Coordinates of C-alpha atoms and ligand atoms in Angstrom, one line a residue:
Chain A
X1351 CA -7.4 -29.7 6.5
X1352 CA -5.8 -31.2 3.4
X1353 CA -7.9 -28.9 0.8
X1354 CA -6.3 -25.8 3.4
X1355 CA -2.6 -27.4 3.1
X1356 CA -2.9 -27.3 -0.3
X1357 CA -4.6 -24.0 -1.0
X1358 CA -2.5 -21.9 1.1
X1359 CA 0.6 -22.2 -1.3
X1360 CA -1.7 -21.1 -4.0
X1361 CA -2.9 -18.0 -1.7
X1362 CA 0.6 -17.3 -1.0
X1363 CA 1.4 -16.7 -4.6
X1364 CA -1.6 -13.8 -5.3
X1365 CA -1.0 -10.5 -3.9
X1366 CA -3.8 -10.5 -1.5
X1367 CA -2.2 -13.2 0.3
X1368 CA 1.2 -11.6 0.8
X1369 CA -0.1 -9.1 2.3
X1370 CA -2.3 -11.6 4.4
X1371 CA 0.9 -13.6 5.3
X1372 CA 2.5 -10.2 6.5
X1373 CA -0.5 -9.1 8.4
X1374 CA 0.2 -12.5 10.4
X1375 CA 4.1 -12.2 11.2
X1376 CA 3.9 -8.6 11.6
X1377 CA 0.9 -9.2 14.1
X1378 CA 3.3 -12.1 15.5
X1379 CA 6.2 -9.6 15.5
X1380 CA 4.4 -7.0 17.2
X1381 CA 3.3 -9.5 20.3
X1382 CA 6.7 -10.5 20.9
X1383 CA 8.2 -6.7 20.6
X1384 CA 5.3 -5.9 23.3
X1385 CA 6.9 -8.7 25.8
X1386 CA 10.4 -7.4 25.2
X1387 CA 9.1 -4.1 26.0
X1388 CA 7.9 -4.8 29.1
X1389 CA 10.9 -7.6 30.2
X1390 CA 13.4 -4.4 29.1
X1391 CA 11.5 -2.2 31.8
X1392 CA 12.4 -4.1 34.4
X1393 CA 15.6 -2.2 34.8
X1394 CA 14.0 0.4 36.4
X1395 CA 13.5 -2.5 39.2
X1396 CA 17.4 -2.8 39.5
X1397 CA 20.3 -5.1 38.9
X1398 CA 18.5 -8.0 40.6
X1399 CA 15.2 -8.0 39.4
X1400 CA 16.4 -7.4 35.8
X1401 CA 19.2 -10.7 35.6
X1402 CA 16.5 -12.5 37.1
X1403 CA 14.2 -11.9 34.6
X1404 CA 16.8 -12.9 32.2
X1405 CA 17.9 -15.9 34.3
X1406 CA 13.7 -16.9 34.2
X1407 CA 13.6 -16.5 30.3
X1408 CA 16.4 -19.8 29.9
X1409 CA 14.4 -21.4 32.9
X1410 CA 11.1 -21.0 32.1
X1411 CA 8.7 -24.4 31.9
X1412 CA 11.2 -25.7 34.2
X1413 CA 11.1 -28.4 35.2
X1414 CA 8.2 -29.8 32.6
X1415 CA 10.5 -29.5 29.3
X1416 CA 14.2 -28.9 29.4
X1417 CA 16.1 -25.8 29.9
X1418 CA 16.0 -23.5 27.5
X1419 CA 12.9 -25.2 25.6
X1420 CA 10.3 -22.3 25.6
X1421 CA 13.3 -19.8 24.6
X1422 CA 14.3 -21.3 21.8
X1423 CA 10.8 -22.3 20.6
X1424 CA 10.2 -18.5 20.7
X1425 CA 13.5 -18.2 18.5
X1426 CA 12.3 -20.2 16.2
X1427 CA 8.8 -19.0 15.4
X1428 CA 10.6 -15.6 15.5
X1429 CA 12.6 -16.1 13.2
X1430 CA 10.3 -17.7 10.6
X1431 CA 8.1 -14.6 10.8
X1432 CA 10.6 -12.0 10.0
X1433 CA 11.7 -14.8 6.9
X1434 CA 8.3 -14.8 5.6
X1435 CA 7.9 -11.0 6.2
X1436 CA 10.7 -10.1 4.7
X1437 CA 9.7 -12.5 2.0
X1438 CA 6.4 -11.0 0.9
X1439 CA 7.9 -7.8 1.0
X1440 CA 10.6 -7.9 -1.1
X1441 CA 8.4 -9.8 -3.6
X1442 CA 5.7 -7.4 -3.4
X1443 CA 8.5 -4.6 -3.9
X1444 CA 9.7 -6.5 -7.1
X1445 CA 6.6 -6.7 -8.2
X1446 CA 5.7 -3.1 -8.1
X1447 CA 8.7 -2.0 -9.5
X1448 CA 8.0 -4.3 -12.5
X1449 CA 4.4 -3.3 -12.9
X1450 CA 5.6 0.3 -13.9
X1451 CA 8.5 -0.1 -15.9
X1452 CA 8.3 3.5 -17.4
X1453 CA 7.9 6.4 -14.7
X1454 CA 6.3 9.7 -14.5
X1455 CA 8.2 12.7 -16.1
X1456 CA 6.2 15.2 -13.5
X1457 CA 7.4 13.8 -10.7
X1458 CA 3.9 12.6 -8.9
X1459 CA 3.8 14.3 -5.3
X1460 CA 1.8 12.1 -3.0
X1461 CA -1.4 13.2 -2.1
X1462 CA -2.3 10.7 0.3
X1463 CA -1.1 9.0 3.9
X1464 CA 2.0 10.7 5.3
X1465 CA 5.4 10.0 5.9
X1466 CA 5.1 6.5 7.4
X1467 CA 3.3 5.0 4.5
X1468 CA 6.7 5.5 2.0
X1469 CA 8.8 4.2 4.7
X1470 CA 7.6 1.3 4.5
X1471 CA 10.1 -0.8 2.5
X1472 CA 13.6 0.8 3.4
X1473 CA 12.5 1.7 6.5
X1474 CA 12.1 -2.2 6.8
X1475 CA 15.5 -2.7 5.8
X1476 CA 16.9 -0.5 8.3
X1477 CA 15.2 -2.2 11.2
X1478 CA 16.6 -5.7 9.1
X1479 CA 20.3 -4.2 10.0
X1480 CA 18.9 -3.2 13.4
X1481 CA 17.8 -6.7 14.5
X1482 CA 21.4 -7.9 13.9
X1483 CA 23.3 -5.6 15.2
X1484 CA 20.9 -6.4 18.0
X1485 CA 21.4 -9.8 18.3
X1486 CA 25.3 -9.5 17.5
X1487 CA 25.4 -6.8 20.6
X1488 CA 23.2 -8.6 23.4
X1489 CA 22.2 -12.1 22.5
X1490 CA 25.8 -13.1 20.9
X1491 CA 27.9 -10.4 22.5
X1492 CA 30.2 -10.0 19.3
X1493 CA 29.8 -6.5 19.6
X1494 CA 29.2 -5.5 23.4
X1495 CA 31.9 -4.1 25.5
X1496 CA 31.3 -6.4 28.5
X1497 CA 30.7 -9.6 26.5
X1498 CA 29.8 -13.0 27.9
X1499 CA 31.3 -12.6 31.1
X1500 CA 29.3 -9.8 32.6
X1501 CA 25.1 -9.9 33.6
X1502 CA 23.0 -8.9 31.2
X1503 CA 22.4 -6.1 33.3
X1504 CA 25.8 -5.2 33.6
X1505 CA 26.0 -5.4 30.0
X1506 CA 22.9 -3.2 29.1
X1507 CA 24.7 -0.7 31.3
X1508 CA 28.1 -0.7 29.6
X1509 CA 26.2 -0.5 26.2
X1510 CA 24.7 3.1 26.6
X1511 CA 27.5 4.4 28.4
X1512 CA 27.5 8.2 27.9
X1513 CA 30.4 7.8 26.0
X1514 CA 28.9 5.4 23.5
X1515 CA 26.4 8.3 22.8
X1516 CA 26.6 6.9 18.8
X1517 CA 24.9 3.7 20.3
X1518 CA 22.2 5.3 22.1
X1519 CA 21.5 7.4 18.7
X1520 CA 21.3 4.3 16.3
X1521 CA 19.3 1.9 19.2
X1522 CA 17.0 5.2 19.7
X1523 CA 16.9 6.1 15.7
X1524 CA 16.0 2.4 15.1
X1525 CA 13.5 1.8 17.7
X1526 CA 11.7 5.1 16.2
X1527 CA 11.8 3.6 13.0
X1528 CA 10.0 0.6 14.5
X1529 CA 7.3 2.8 15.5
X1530 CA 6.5 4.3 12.2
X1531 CA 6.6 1.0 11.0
X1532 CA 3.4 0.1 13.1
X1533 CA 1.6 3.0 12.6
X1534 CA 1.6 2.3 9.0
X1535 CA 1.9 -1.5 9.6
X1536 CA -0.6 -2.0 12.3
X1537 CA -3.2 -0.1 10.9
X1538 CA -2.7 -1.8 7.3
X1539 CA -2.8 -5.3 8.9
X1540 CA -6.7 -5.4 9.7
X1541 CA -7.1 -4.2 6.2
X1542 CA -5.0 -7.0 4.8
X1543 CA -7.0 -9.2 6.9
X1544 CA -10.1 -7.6 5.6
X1545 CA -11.2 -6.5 9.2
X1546 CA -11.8 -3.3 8.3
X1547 CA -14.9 -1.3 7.9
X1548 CA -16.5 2.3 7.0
X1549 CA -17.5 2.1 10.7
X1550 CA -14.2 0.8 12.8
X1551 CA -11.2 2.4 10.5
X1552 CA -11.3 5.3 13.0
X1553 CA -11.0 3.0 16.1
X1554 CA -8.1 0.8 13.9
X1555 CA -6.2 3.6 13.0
X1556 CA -6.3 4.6 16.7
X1557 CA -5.3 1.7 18.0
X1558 CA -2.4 1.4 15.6
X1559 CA -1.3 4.9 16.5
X1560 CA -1.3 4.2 20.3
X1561 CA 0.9 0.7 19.9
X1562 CA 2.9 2.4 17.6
X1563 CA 4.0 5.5 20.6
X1564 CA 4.0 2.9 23.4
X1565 CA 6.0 0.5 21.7
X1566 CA 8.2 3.1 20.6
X1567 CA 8.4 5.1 23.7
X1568 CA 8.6 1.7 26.4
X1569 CA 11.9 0.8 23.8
X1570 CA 13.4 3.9 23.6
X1571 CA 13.2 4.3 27.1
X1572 CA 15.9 2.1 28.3
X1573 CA 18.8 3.4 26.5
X1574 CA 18.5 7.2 27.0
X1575 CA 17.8 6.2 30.9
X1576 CA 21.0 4.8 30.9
X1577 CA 22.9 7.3 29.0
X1578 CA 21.4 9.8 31.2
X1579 CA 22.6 8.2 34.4
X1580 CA 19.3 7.7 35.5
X1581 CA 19.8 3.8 35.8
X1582 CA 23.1 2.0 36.8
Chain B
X674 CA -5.1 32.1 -21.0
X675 CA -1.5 31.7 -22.3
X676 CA 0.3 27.8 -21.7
X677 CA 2.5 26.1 -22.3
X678 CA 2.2 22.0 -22.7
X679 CA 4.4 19.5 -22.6
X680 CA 2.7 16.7 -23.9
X681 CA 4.0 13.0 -24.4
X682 CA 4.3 11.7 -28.0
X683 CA 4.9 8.2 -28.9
X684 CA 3.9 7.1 -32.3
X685 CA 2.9 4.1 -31.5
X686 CA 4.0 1.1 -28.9
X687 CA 7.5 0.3 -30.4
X688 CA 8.3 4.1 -30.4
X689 CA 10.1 5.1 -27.5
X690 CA 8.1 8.4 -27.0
X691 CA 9.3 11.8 -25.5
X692 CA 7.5 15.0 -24.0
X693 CA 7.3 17.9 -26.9
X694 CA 6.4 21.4 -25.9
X695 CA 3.8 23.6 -27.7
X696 CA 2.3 26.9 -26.7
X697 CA -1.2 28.0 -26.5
X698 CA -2.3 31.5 -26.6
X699 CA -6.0 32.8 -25.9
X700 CA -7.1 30.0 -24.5
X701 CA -10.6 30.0 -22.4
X702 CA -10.4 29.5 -18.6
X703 CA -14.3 28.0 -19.5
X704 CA -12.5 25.7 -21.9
X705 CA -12.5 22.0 -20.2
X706 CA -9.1 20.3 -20.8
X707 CA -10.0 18.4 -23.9
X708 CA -11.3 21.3 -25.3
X709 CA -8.0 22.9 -24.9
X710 CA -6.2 19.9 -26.4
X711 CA -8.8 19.8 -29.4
X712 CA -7.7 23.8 -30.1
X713 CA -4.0 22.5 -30.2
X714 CA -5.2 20.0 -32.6
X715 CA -6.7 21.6 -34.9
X716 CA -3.3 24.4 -35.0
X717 CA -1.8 21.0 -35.4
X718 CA -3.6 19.5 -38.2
X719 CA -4.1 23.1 -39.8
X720 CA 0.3 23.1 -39.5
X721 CA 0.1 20.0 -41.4
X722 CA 1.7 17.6 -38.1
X723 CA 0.2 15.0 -36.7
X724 CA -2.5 16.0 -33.9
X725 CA -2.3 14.4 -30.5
X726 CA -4.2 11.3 -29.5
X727 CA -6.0 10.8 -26.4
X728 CA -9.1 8.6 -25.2
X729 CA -12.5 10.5 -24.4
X730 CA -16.1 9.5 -25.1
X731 CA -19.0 10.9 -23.4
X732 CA -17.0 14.2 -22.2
X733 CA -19.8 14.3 -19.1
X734 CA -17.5 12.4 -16.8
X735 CA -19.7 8.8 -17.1
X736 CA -18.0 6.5 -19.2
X737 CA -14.4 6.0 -18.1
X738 CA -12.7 6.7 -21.5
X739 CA -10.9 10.1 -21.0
X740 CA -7.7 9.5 -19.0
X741 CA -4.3 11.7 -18.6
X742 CA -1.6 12.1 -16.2
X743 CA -1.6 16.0 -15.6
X744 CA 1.4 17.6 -13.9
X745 CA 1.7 14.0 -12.4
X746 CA -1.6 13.5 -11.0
X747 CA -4.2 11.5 -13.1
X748 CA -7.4 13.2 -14.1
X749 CA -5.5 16.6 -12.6
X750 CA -5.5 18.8 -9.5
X751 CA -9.2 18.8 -8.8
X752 CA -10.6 16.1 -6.8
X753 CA -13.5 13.9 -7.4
X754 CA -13.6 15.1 -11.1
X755 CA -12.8 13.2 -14.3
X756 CA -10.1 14.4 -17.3
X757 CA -13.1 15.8 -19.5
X758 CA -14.9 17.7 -16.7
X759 CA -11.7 19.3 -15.7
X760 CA -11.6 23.3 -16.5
X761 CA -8.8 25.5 -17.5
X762 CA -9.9 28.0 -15.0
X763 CA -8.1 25.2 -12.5
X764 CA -4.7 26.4 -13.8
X765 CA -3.0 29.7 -13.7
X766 CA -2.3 31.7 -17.0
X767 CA 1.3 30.9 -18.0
X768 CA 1.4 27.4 -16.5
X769 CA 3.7 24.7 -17.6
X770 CA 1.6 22.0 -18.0
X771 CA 2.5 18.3 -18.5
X772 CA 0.5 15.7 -19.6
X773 CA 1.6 12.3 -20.4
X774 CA -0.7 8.7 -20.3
X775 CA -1.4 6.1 -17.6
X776 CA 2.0 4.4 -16.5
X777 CA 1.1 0.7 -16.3
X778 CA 2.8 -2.4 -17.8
X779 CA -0.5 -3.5 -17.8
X780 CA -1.4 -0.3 -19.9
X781 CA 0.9 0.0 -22.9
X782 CA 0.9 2.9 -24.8
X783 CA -0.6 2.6 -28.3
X784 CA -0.3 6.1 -29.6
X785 CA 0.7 9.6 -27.6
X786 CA -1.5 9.4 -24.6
X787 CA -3.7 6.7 -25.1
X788 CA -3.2 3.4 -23.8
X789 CA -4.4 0.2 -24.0
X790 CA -6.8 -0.2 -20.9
X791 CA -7.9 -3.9 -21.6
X792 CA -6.8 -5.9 -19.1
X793 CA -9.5 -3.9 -17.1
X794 CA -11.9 -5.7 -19.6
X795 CA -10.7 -8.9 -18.8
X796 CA -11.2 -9.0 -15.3
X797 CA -14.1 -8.2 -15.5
X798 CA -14.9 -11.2 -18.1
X799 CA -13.6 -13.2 -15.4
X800 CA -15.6 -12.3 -12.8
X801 CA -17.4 -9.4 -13.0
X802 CA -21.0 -9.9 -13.8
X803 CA -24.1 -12.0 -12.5
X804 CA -26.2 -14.7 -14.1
X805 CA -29.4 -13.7 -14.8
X806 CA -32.4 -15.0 -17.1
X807 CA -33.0 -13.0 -20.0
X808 CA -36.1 -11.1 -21.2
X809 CA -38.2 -8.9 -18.8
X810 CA -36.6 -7.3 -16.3
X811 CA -38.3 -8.5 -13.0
X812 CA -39.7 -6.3 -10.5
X813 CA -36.9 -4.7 -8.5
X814 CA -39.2 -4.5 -5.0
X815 CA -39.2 -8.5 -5.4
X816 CA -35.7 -8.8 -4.0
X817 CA -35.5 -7.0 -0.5
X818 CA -31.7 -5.7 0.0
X819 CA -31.0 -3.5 3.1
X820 CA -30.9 -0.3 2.5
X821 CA -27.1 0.2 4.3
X822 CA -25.9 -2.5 1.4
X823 CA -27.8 -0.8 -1.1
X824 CA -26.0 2.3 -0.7
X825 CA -22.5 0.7 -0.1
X826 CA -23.1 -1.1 -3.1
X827 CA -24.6 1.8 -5.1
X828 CA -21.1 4.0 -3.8
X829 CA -19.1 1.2 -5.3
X830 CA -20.8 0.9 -8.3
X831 CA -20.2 4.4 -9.1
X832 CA -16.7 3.6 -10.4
X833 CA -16.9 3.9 -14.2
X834 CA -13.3 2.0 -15.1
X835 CA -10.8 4.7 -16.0
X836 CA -7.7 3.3 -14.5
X837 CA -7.0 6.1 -12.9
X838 CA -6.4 4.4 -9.9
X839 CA -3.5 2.1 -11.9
X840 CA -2.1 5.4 -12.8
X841 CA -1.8 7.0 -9.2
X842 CA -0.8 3.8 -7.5
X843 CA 3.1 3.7 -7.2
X844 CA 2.6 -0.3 -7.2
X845 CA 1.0 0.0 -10.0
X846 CA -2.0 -2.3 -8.5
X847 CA -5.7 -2.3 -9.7
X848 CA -6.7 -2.9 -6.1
X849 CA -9.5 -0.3 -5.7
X850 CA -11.0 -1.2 -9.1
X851 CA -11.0 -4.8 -8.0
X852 CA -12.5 -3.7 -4.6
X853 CA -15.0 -1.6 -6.5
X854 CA -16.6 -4.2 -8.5
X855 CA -16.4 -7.4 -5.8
X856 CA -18.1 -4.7 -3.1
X857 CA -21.0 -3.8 -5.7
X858 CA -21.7 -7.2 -7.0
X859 CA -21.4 -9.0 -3.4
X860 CA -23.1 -7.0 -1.6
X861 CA -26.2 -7.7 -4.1
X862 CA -28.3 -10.8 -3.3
X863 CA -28.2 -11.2 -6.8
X864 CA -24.2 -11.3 -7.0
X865 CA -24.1 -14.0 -4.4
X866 CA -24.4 -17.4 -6.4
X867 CA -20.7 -16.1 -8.3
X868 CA -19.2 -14.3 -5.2
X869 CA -16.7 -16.5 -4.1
X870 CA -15.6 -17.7 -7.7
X871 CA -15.8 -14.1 -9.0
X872 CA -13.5 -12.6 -6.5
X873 CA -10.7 -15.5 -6.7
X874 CA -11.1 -15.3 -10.3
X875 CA -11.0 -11.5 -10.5
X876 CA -7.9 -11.6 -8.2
X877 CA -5.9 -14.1 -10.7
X878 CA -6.6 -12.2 -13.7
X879 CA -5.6 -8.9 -12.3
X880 CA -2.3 -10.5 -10.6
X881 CA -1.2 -12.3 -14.5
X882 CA -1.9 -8.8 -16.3
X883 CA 1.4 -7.9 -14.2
X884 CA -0.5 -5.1 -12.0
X885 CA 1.4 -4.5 -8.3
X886 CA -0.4 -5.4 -5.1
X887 CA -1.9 -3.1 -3.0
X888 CA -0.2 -1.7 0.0
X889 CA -2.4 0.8 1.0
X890 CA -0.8 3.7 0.4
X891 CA -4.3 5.4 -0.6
X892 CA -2.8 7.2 -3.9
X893 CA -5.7 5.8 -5.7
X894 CA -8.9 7.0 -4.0
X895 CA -7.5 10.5 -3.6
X896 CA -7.0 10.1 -8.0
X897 CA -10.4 8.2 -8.4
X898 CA -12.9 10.6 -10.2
X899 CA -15.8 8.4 -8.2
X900 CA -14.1 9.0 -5.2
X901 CA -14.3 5.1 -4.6
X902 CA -13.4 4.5 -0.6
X903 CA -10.0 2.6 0.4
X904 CA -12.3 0.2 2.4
X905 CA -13.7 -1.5 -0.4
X906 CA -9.9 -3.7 -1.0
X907 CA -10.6 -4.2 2.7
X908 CA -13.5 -6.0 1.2
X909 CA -11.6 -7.6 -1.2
X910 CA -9.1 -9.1 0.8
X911 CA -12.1 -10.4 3.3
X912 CA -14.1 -12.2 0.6
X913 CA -10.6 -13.7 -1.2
X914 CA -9.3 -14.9 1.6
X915 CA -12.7 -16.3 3.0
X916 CA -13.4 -17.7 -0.7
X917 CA -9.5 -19.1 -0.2
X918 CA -8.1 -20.2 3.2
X919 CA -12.1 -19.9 4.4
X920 CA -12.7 -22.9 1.9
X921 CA -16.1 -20.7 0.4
X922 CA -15.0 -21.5 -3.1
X923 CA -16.7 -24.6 -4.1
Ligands
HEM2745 C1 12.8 -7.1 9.2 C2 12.7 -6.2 8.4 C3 11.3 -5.7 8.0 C4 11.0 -5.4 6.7 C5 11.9 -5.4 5.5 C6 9.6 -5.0 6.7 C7 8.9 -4.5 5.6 C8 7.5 -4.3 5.6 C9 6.8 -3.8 4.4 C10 7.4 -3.4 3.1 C11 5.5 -3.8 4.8 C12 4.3 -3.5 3.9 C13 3.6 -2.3 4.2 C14 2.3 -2.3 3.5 O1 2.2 -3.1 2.5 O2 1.4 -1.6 3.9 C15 5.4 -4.2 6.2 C16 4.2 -4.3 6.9 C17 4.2 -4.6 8.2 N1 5.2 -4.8 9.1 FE1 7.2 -5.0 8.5 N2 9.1 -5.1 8.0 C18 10.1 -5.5 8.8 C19 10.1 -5.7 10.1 C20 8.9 -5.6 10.9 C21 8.9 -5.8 12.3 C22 10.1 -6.1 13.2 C23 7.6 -5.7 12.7 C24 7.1 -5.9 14.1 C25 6.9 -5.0 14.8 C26 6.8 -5.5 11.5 C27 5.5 -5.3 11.5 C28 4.7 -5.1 10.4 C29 3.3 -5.1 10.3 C30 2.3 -5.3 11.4 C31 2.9 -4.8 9.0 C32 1.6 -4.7 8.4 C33 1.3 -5.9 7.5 C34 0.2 -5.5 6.5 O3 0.3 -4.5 5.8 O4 -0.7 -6.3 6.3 N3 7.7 -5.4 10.4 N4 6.7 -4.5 6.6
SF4_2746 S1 -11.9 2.9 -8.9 FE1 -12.1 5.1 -9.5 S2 -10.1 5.4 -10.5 FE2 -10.3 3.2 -10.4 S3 -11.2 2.6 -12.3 FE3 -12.9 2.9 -10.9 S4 -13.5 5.1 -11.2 FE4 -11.5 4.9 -12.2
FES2747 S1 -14.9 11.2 -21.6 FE1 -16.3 9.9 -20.6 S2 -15.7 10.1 -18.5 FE2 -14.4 11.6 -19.5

């Protein structure tokens, strides 16, 4: 254990580990964004199923720990892995733009991977904006019309109202985002981790592709219901 | 064939270089593209300037030396095909073509388009080889290697050092060479006694020369004239972080 405590600072610093250490958060980020996909479709239950849901987040491992415990034990790890992925990132980014400090005169047209592979890095940043707007809108209420008074049903509701149409764009915009994130991201994860072979990159890039469109899609879902009037 | 080239001149690494255009007339589409550039040389030379300097050897597409960034892509449109095996009859008559060197700050330029490929060199000092005894070479059935490794091996070893990879990553990274040389050598019984040392080792050297990391954008194994696979950094990042947070390295 102690030769593993002290060689993982020494990993962290070489590029292969960056990109190990991003594999990990990502992989964590991407099992917590499947749970909040499937706690957000629980308004299609109704009103009472939804705000319990939320009620059972603050409540749950009641009464074995105190209120609240689990939640903000989730918070925490949460947060450490978007630090650490943002982290490798931006160093990796830096890195890159220092390793070619003069550029091409023929402007090189990529001949490889698509469109989700060079969005990458701002695309990053963009869902960096999204997840506080996020939080200022329905953890902290800062920026919700209801605010802390209402449910959290009530609350998701007034959010997408159909005339808050500019909402619904950025939340939808965003979550789509997300999604070409992972079909890049998920797919380049079991490479970091040097899961992948001649033989599986098929089935990998499959699977990435499918988690990519259902996360997307189960996200994107709840907003354009509600605009729609077809919730609420 | 009529072109015209606009062709990066730097005389030498303080210089700060610019593209200069010349035109070529009657030039043969069976020409490859170093025999093109040694016909604008000797106009050059014959017009009393200085002719253009660029890296080649063999000219058979074996040893790695020949290099250039052509219209932005390195070794030029065709795939799977080095600098020197690259014909005119690729381009259209009349084509603007431009040609400038690696773009590495691991590769400075030393004159026009060569650069200076070394730090390539030195990863392999630190890690790239095997120990073996000197003298006869012994039997090659004594060792049995499956023949699935063999090949996988044999694909990997195909990659002759060019840097072309460097050239056509936009992080600059040397991943797929890396990956090309810790795939060949481990898969080997004979590379096993240095793999996890070679592959940490390799991995240091490349990361202080100042090359990028790899985020698999897949630029370089559409450039590499080998066609090297992505999978092999795949490879790479297994045996590192095995030889690593694994606790292999000794
Ligand atoms: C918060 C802002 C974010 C930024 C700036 C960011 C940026 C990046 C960048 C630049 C990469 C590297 C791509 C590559 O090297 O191939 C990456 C990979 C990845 N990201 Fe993000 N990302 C962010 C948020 C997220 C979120 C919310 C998730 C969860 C769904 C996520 C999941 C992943 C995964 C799984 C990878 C693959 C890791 C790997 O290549 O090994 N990222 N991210
Ligand atoms: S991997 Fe391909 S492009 Fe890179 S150095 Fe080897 S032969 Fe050249
Ligand atoms: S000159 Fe030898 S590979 Fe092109």
């Amino acid at each position: 254990m102690q030769a593993v405590a002290i060689a993982i600072p020494a990993i962290y610093r070489s590029t292969v580990g960056k990109k190990a250490v991003m594999a990990v958060t990502g992989g964590i980020l991407v099992l917590f964004l499947v749970a909040h996909m499937v706690g957000n479709l629980k308004i299609f239950l109704g009103a009472g199923d939804f705000n319990h849901y939320a009620e059972w987040l603050r409540t749950a491992g009641e009464p074995a720990v105190p209120h609240r415990t689990v939640l903000t034990l989730t918070e925490v790890v949460l947060t450490l892995a978007v630090l650490l992925h943002i982290w490798s990132a931006t160093s990796l980014a830096l890195r890159a733009r220092a390793a070619r400090p003069v550029k091409y005169e023929s402007r090189k047209k990529s001949h490889a991977r698509g469109y989700a592979t060079h969005t990458m890095r701002y695309g990053g940043v963009i869902i960096a904006l999204f997840i506080i707007w996020h939080l200022l809108d329905l953890t902290f209420y800062a920026v919700n019309p209801l605010g802390s008074s209402a449910t959290p049903y009530d609350r998701v509701i007034a959010d997408f109202a159909p005339d808050r149409w500019y909402i619904t764009v950025w939340y939808v915009v965003a979550v789509l985002l997300v999604g070409l994130h992972l079909w890049h991201g998920a797919w380049s994860a079991f490479n970091s981790l040097g899961w992948r072979t001649k033989r599986n990159d098929g089935f990998l890039r499959g699977l990435a592709a499918v988690l990519a469109v259902v996360i997307a899609g189960g996200f994107v879902a709840v907003p354009i219901a509600v605009t729609f009037g077809w919730v609420g | 064939m009529k072109l015209t080239l606009r062709i990066w001149r730097q005389t030498n690494a303080s210089d700060k270089g610019r593209m200069v255009e010349y035109k070529l007339d009657d030039i043969s589409p069976d020409a490859s593209f170093l025999e093109m550039l040694d016909v604008l040389n000797e106009q050059l030379i014959a017009a009393d300037e200085e002719p253009v300097a660029f890296d080649h050897d063999c000219r058979e597409g074996i040893c790695g030396m020949c290099s250039l960034v052509i219209n932005g892509t390195p070794h030029g449109p065709e795939r799977n095909t080095t600098t020197c095996q690259l014909h005119m009859r690729k381009f259209k008559d009349g084509e603007v073509i431009d040609v400038e060197p690696w773009r590495a700050r691991a590769f400075p330029v030393i004159k026009d388009l060569v650069v200076d490929r070394s730090p390539l060199d030195d990863m392999i000092q630190s890690g790239g080889y095997i120990s073996a005894p000197t003298g006869t070479a012994p039997e090659a059935h004594s060792v049995p290697v499956p023949k699935p490794d063999a090949d996988r091996a044999f694909e990997a070893a195909e990659c002759i050092g060019c840097g072309a990879c460097v050239a056509a990553c936009p992080n600059g990274s040397a991943a797929l060479f890396l990956g090309a040389k810790v795939t060949a050598l481990g898969l080997m019984p004979q590379g096993q006694p240095e793999r996890w040392d070679r592959v940490v080792s390799m991995l240091d050297t490349h990361d202080d020369a100042g090359f990028g990391g790899c985020t698999l954008t897949g630029e370089c194994t559409v450039a590499c004239p080998k066609g090297i696979p992505l999978d092999v950094i795949s490879r790479l990042n297994s045996d590192y972080l095995k030889a690593t947070a694994g606790g292999k390295k000794k």
